[in-house]
Coordinates of C-alpha atoms in Angstrom, one line a residue:
X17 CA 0.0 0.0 0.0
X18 CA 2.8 2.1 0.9
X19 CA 4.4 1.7 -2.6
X20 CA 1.4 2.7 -4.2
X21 CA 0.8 5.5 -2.1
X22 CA 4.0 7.0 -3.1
X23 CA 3.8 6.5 -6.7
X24 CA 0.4 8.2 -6.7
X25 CA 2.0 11.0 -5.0
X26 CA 5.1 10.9 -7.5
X27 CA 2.6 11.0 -10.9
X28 CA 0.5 14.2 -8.7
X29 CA 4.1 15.5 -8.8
X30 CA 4.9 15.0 -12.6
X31 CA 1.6 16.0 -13.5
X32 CA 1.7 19.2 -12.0
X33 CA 5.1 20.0 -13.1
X34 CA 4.2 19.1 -16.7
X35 CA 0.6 21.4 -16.8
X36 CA 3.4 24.6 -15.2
X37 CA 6.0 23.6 -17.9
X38 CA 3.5 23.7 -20.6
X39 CA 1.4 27.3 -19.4
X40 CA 5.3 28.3 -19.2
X41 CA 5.5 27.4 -22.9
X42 CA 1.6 28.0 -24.1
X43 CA 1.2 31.7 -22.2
X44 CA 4.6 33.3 -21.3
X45 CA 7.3 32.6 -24.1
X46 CA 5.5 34.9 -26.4
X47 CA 3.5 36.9 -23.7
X48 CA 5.1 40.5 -24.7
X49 CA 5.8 40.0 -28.6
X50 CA 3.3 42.8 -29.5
X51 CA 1.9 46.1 -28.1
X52 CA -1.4 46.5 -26.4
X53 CA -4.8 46.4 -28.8
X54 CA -7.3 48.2 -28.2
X55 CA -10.1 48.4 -26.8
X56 CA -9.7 47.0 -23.6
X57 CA -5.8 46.5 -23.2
X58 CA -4.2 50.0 -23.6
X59 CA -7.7 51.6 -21.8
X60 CA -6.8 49.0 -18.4
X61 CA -2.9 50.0 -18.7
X62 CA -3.9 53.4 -18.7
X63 CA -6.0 53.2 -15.6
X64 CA -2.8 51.4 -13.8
X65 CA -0.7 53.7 -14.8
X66 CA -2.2 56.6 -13.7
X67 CA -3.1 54.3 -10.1
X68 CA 0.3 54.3 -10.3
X69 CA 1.2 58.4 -10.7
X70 CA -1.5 59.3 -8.3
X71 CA -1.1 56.5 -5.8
X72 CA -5.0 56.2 -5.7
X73 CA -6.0 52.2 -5.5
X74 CA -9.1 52.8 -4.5
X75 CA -10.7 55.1 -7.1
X76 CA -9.6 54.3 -10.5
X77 CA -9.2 57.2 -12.8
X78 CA -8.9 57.3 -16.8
X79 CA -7.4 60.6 -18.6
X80 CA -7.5 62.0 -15.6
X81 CA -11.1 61.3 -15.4
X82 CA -13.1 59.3 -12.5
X83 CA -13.3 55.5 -14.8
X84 CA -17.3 54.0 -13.8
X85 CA -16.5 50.7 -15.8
X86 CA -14.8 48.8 -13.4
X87 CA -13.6 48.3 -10.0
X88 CA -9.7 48.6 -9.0
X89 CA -8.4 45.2 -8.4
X90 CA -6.9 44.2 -11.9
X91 CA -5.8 47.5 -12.7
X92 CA -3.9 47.7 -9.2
X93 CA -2.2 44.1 -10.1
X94 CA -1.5 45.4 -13.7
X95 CA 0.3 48.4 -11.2
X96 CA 1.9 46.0 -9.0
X97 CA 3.1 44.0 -11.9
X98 CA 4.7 47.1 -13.8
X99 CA 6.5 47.6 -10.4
X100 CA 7.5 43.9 -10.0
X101 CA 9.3 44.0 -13.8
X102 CA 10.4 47.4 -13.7
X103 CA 8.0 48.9 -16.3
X104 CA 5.2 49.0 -18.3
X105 CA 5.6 46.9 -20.8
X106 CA 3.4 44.4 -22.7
X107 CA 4.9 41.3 -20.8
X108 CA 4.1 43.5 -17.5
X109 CA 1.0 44.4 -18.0
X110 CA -0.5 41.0 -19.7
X111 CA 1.7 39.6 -16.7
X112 CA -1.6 39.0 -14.4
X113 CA -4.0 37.3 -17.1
X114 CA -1.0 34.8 -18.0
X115 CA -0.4 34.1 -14.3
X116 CA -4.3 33.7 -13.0
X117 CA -4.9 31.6 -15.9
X118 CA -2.0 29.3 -15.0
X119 CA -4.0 29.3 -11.3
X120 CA -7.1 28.6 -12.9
X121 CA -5.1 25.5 -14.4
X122 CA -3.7 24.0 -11.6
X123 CA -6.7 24.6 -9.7
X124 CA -8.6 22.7 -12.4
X125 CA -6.5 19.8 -12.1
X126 CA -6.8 19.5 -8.2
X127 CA -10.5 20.1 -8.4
X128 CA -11.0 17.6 -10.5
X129 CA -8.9 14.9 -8.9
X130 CA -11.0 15.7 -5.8
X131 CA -14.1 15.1 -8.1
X132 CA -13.0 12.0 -9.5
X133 CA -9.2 11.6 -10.4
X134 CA -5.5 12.5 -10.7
X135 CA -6.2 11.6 -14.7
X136 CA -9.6 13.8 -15.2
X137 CA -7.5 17.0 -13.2
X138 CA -4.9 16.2 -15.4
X139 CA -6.7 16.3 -19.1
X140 CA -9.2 18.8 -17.5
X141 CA -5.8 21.1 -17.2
X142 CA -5.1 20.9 -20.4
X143 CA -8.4 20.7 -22.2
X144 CA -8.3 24.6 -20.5
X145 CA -5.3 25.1 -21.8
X146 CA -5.6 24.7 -25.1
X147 CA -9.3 26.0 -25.9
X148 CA -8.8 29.2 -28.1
X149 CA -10.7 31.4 -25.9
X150 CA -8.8 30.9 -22.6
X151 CA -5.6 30.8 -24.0
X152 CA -6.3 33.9 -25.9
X153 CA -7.5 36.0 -22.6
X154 CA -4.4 34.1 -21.2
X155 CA -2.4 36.7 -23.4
X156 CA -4.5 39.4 -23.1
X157 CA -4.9 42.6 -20.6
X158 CA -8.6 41.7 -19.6
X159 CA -10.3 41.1 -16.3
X160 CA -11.7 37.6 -17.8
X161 CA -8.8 34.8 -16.8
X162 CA -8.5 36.9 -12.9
X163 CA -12.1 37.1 -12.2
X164 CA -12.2 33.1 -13.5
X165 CA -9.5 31.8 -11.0
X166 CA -11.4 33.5 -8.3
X167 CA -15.1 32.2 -9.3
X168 CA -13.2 29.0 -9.8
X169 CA -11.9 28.8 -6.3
X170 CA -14.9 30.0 -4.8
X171 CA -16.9 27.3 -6.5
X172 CA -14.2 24.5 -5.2
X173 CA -14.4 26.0 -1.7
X174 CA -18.4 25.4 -1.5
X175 CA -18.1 22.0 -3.1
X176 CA -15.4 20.9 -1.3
X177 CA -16.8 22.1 2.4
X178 CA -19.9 20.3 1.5
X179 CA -18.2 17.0 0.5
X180 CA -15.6 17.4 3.4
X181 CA -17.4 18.3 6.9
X182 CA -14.1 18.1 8.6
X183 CA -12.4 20.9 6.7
X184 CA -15.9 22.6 6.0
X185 CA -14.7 26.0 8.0
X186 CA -11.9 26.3 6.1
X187 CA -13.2 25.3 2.6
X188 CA -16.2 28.7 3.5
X189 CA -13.6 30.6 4.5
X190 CA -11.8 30.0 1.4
X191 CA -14.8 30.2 -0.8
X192 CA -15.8 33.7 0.8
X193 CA -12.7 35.4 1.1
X194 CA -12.0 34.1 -3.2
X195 CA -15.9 35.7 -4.0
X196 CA -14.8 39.2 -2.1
X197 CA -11.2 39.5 -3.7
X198 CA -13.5 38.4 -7.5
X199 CA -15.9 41.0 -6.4
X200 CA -13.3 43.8 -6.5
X201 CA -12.4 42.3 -10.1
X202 CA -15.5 42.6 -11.4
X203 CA -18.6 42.9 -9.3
X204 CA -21.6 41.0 -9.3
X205 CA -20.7 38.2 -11.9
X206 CA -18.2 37.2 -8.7
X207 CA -21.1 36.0 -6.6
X208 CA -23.1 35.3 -9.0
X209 CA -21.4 32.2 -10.6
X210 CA -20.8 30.8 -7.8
X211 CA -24.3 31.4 -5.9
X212 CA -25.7 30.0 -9.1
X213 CA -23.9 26.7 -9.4
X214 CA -24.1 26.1 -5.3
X215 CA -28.4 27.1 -5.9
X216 CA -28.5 24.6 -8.5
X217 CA -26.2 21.9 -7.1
X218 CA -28.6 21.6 -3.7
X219 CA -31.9 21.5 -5.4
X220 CA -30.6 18.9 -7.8
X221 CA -29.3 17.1 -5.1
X222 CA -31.9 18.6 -2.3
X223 CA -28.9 19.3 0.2
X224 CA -29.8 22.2 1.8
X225 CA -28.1 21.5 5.0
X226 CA -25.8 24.0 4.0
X227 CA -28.6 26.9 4.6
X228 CA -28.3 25.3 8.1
X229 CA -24.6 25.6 8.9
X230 CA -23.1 28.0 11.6
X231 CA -19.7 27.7 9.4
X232 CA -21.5 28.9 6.5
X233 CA -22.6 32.0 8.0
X234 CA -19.8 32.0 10.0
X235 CA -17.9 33.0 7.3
X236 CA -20.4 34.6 5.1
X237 CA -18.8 38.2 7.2
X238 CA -15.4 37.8 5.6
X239 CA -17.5 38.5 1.5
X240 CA -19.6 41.3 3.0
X241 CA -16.6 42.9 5.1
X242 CA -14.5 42.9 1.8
X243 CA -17.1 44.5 -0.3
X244 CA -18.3 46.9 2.1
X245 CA -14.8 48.0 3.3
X246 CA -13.7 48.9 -0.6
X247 CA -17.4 50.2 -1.1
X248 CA -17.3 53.0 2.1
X249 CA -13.6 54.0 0.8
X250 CA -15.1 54.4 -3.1
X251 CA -18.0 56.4 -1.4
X252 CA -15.7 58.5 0.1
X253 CA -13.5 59.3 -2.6
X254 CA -16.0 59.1 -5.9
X255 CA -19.9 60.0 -3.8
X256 CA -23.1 58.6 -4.8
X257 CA -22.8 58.9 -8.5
X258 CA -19.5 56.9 -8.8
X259 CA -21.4 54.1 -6.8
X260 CA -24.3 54.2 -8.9
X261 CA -22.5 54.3 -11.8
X262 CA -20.6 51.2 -11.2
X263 CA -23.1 48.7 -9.6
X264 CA -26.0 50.1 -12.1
X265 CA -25.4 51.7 -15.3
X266 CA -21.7 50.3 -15.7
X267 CA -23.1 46.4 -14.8
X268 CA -26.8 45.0 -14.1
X269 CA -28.4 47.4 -16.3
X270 CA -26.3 45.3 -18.9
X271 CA -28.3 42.9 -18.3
X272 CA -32.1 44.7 -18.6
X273 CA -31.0 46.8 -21.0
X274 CA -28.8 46.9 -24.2
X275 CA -26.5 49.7 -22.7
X276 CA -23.3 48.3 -24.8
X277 CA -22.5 45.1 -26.5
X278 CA -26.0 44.0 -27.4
X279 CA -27.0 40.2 -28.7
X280 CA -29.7 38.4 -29.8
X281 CA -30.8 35.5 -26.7
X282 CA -29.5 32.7 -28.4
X283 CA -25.3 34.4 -29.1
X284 CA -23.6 32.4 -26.8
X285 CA -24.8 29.3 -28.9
X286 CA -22.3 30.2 -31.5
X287 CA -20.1 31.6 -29.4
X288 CA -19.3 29.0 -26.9
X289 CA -18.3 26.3 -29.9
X290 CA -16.4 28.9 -31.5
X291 CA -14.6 30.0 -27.9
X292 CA -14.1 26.2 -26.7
X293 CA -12.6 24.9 -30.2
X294 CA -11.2 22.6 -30.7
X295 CA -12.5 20.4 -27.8
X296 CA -16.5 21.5 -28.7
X297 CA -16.2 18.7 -30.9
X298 CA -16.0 16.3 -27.6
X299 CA -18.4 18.7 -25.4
X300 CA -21.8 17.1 -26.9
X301 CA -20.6 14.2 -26.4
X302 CA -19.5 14.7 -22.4
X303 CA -23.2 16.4 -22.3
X304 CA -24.6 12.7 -23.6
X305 CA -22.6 10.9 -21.5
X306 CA -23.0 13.1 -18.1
X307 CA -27.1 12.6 -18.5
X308 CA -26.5 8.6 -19.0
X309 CA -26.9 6.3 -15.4
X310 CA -25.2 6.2 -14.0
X311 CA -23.7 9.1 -14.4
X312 CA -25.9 11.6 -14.1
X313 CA -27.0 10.6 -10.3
X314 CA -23.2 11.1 -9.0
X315 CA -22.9 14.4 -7.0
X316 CA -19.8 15.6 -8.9
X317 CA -21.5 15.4 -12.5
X318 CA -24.7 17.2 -11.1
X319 CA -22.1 19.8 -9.7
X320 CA -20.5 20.3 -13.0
X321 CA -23.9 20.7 -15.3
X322 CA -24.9 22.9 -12.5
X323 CA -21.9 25.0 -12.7
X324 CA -22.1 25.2 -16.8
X325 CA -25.8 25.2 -17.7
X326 CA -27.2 27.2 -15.1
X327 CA -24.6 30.2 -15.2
X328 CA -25.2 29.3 -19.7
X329 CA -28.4 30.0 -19.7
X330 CA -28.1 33.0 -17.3
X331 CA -25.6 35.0 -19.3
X332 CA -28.0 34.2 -22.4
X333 CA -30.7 36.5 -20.5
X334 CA -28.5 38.9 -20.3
X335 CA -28.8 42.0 -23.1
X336 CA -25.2 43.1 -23.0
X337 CA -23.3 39.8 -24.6
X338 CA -19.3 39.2 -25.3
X339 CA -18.1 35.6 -25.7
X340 CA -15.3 36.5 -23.0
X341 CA -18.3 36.7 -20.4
X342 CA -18.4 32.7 -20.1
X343 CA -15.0 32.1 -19.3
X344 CA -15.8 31.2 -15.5
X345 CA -17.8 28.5 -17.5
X346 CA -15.0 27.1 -19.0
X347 CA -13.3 25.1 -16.2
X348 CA -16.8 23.3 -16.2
X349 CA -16.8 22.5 -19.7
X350 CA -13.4 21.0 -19.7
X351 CA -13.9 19.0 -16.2
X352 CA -16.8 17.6 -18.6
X353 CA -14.7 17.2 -21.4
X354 CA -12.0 15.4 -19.2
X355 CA -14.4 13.0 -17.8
X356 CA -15.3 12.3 -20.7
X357 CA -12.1 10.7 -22.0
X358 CA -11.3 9.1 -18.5
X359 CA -14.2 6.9 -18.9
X360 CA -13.1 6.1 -22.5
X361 CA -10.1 5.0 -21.6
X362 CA -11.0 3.7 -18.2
X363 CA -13.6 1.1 -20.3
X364 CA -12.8 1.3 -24.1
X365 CA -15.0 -1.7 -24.6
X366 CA -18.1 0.0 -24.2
X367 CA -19.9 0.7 -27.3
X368 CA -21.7 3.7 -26.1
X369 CA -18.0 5.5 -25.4
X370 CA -16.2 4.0 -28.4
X371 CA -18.8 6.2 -30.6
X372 CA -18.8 9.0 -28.4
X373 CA -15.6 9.8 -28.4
X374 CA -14.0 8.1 -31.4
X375 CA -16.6 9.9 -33.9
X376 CA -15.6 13.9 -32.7
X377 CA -11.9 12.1 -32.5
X378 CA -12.0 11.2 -36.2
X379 CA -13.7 14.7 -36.8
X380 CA -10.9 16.7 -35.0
X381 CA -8.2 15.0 -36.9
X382 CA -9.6 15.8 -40.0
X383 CA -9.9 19.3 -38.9
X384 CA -6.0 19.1 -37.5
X385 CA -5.0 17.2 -40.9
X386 CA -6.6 20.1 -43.0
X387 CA -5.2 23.1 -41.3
X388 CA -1.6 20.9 -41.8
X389 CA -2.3 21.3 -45.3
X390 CA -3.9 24.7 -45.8
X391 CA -1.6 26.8 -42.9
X392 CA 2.0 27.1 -45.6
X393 CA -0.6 28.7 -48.3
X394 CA -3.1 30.5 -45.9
X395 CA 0.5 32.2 -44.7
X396 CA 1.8 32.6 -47.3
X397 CA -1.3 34.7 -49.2
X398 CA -1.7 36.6 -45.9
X399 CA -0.3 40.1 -46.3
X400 CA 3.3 40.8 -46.8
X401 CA 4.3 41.0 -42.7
X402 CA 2.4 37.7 -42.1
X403 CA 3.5 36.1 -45.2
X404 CA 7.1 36.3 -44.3
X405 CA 6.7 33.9 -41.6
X406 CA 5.7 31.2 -44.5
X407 CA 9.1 29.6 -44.0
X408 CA 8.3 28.6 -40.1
X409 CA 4.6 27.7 -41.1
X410 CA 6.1 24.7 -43.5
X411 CA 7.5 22.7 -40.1
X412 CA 4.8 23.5 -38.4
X413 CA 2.4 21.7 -41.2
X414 CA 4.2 19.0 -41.3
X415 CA 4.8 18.7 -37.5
X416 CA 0.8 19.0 -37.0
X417 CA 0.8 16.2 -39.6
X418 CA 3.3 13.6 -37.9
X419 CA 1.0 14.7 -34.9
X420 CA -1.6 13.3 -36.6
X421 CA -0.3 10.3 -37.8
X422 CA 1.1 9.6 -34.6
X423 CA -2.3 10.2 -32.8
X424 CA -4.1 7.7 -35.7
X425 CA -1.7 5.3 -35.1
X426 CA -2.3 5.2 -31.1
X427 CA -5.8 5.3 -31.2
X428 CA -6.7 1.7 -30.2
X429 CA -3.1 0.7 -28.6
X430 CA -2.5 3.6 -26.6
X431 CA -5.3 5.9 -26.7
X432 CA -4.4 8.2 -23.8
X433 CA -0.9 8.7 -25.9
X434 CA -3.8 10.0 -28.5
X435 CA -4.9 12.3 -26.6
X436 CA -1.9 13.6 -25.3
X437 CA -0.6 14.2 -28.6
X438 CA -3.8 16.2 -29.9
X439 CA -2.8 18.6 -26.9
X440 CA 0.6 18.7 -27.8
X441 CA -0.2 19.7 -31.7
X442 CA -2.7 22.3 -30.6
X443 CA -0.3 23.4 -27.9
X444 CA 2.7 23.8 -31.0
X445 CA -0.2 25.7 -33.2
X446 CA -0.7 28.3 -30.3
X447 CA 3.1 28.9 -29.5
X448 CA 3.9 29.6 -33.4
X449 CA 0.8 31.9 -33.5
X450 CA 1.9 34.1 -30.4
X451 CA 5.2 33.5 -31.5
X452 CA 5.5 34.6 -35.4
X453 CA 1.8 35.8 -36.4
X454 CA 0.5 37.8 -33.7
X455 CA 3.7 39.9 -33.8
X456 CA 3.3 40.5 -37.7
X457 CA -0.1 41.6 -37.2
X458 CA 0.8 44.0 -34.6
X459 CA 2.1 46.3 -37.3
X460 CA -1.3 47.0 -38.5
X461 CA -3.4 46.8 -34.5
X462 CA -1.1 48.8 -33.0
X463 CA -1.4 52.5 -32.0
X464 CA 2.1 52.7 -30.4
X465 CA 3.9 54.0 -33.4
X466 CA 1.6 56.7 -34.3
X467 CA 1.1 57.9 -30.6
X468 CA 5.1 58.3 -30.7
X469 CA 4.4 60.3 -34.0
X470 CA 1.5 62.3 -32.2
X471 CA 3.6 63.3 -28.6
X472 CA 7.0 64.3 -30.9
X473 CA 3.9 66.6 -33.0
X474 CA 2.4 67.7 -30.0
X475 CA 4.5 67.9 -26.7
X476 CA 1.8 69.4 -24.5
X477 CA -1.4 67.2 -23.5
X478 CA -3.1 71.1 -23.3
X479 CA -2.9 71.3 -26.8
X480 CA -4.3 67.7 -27.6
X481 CA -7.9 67.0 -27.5
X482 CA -9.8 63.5 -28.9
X483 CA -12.6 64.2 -31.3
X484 CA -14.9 61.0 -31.6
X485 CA -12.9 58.4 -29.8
X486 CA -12.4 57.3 -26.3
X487 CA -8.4 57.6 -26.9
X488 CA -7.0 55.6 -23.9
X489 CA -4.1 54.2 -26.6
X490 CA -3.1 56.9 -27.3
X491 CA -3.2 58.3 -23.6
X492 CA -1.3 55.3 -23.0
X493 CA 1.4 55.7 -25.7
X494 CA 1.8 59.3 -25.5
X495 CA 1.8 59.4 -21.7
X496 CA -0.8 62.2 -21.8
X497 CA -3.2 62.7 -19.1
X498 CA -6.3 64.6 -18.9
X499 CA -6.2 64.9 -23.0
X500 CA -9.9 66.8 -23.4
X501 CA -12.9 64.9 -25.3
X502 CA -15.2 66.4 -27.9
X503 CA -18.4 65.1 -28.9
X504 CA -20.0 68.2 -30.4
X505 CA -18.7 70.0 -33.5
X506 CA -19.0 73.3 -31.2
X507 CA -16.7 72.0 -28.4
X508 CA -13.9 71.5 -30.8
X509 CA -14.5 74.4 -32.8
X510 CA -14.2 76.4 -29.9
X511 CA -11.6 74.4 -29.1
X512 CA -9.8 75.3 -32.3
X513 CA -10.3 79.3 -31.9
X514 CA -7.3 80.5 -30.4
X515 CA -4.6 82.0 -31.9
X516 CA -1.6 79.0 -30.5
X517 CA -1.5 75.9 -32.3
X518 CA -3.7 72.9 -30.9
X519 CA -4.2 69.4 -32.1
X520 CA -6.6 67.1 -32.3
X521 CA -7.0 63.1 -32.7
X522 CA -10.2 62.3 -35.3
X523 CA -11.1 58.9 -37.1
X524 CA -10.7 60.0 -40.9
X525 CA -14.7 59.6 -41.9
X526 CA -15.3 61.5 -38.9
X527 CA -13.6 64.3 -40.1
X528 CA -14.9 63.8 -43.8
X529 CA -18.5 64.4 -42.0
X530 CA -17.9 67.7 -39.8
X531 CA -15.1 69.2 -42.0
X532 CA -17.7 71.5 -43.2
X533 CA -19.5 72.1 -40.4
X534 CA -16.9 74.2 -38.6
X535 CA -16.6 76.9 -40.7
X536 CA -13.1 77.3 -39.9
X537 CA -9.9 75.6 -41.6
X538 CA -8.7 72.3 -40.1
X539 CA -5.7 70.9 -41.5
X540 CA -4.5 67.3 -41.6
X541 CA -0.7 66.6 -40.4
X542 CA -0.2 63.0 -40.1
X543 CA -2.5 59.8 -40.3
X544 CA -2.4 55.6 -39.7
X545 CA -4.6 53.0 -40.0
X546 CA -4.8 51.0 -36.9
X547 CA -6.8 48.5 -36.8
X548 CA -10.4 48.8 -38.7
X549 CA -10.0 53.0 -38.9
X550 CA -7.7 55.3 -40.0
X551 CA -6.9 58.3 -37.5
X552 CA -6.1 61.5 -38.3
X553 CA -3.9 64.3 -36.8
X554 CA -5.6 67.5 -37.6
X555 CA -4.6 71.4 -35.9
X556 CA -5.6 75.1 -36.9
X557 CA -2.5 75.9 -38.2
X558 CA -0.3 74.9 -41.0

């Protein structure tokens, strides 16, 4: 017993060294190859930056402005970060989202060998880590892959304390204090999630003793005192409107109303397969398998379906829709996903599992087998920065190939080698694209070399103003703060009626639509496409 003890506790060991080794390799080799895109990346660096000038934590500001959108937490780790790497770069500020989404990982892989096994953690981690929407977040400067890590943990701490009575104060305290820290990341979703999947999981399973448990409320204190504490020193600093703006107009009236990002009920339908590819192929599948006896009478499936269909169909309500809203879903889907292929290879004779996952299996590798094929010419027609990287796409093809040959070859003998090396090819596929495309495209996304055009132009944020746009990049790349915002032709024209020269910062059909409105002469110094729109420099003076 002893012997097998320890080499359970040995393969817990490699395990987790191999899911650290390959977030090392899947998130952070490549983590600060390109600049910040907008919207959301340069607009949260800004806010940290500026935390970080005015020494304010508690009452994030944008431009110099009071910023409603979002409470302080991630932009004060983006802060922390910048100081921990000794700037702020790309790597510094995408630092946070790379390092909670390796969390999330790990913690994926221990929930799930609580729930069932060392070998569903251990897929379940890298199911996660290779869907294209969480590794994408992974490498972004959004709230998403934090707030997920803490809704995560919160969700483990409730499940856990229930399934564990010994360790049930501790598991609540760990579940309350995780939900207070997410609720400084991003509000209400925080409690939400993980109030929705606990609701669901104990009138599924009708345990409600937990509505009975002095522990529960016990440390029910630690949530409140964390939000209340951060909400008296906001109230303080920003009043009534900032609350308001925050936990109304900024979040649940997103949900009654289309206030921003409005989409149809049945979005996340598309969305979710496109977010969780490739392994959506295996997710119907786990869903068939998770409703079969006797499966779907075991505590941990119920918690999982609870966890992913209630919270589903809850965002689906929703107006306001972005496909990076489900991500707290995702650890779900790939526990589900994991499961899935544990008892495939746990009883490979069964009919039932030999179709359920050897049909999607045949499907994906035709999937992998094509993109082998098409990736060299897809490359290669891109535009001229992408298609220089046509020479590295040609061993990538034909590694995704011998992948794929080599996964074909395994899938009766050693099918867990086939799904190992699945992971590893979409794992290779992600490092080249962080690695050689993302970078090429950041020619073309990126507002950093036109801001350093702009601030040589301008020198003075006095004379700057934005005309039409929020601006944050280029607040963040030319280090201006309190930059003035137009909306109405008469606010920059009075803007423009001095006798020193000003600037301002248009989108081009912008300016083709009021250039005649002014009734005074606005010339045109320097313009760049970024992204989708081409900006302008305009001032009164030639």
């Amino acid at each position: 017993m002893g012997v097998k003890m320890r080499g359970v506790k040995v393969m817990n060991k490699i395990r987790l060294s191999v899911l650290v080794i390959f977030c090392l390799l899947v998130f952070f080799v490549s983590l600060g190859r390109w600049d910040l895109w907008g919207p959301d990346e340069p607009r949260y660096a800004e806010v940290a930056r500026e935390m970080l000038i005015s020494g304010n934590f508690v009452l994030p500001h944008l431009n110099g402005e009071v910023y409603f959108d979002k409470p302080p937490l991630f932009f004060a780790l983006i802060a922390f970060s910048a100081r921990l790497w000794g700037e702020m770069s790309s790597f510094a500020v995408r630092f946070p989202s790379a390092f909670f989404a390796t969390l999330t990982i790990l913690l994926t892989y221990l929930l799930g060998k609580r729930l069932f096994n060392q070998r569903v953690g251990f897929f379940a981690g890298l199911i996660l880590a290779t869907n294209v929407e969480f590794w994408w977040l992974a490498h972004r400067a959004n709230i998403d892959s934090t707030l997920t890590f803490f809704t995560t943990l919160s969700i483990a701490g409730f499940y856990l304390g229930l399934r564990y009575p010994g360790s049930r104060l501790f598991f609540y305290l760990i579940a309350f204090l995780s939900m207070g820290i997410g609720f400084l990341t991003k509000l209400q979703v925080a409690a939400i999630v993980p109030g929705l999947t606990l609701l669901t999981f104990m009138v599924a399973t009708r345990k409600f003793s937990l509505l009975k448990d002095w522990k529960f409320y016990l440390t029910l204190p630690i949530f409140l005192f964390i939000v209340l504490a951060w909400i008296v020193s906001a109230y303080q600093l920003g009043g009534s409107q900032y609350i308001l703006q925050l936990f109304y107009y900024k979040t649940s009236a997103m949900f009654f109303k289309e206030v921003s990002h409005p989409k149809p009920l049945f979005y996340y339908f598309e969305a979710f397969p496109a977010g969780f590819a490739p392994w959506f192929i295996f997710f119907p599948s786990a869903l068939i398998l998770a409703f079969q006896n006797p499966y779907r009478k075991q505590p941990e499936v119920i918690f999982l379906l609870g966890w992913f269909i209630t919270n589903f169909f809850f965002f689906s309500l929703s107006k306001g829709k972005r496909e990076l809203y489900l991500l707290p879903l995702y650890p779900a889907a790939s526990l589900l996903v994991a499961f899935l292929w544990e008892r495939y290879l746990s009883f490979d004779q069964d009919k039932l599992l030999q179709k359920l996952v050897r049909v999607p299996q045949y499907l994906l590798l035709g999937i992998l087998t094509l993109t082998a094929l098409a990736l060299p010419l897809v490359v290669y027609k891109a535009p001229s920065p992408i298609a220089s990287n046509y020479i590295f796409a040609l061993p990538l093809s034909f590694l995704i190939l011998g992948g794929v040959a080599f996964v074909f070859f395994n899938r009766f003998i050693y099918p867990e080698r086939s799904f190992l090396g699945v992971t590893t090819i979409i794992g290779l596929f992600f490092l080249f694209t962080a690695t050689f495309i993302l970078p090429q495209i950041n020619q073309s996304k990126s507002a950093k070399p036109f801001s350093q055009k702009v601030a040589a132009l301008v020198k003075d944020s006095d004379k700057l103003s934005f005309y039409g746009l929020e601006g944050a990049e280029f607040n963040y790349y030319t280090g201006f703060i309190r930059v003035k915002r137009f909306y109405q032709v008469e606010d920059l024209k009075k803007f423009f009626l001095t006798r020193e020269q000003v600037f301002c910062l248009i989108p081009k059909k912008t300016f083709n639509q009021i250039q005649g409105k002014t009734n005074i002469p606005l010339y045109p110094i320097i313009s760049e496409k970024i992204g989708r729109q081409e900006i302008l420099l305009i001032t009164n003076c030639q």
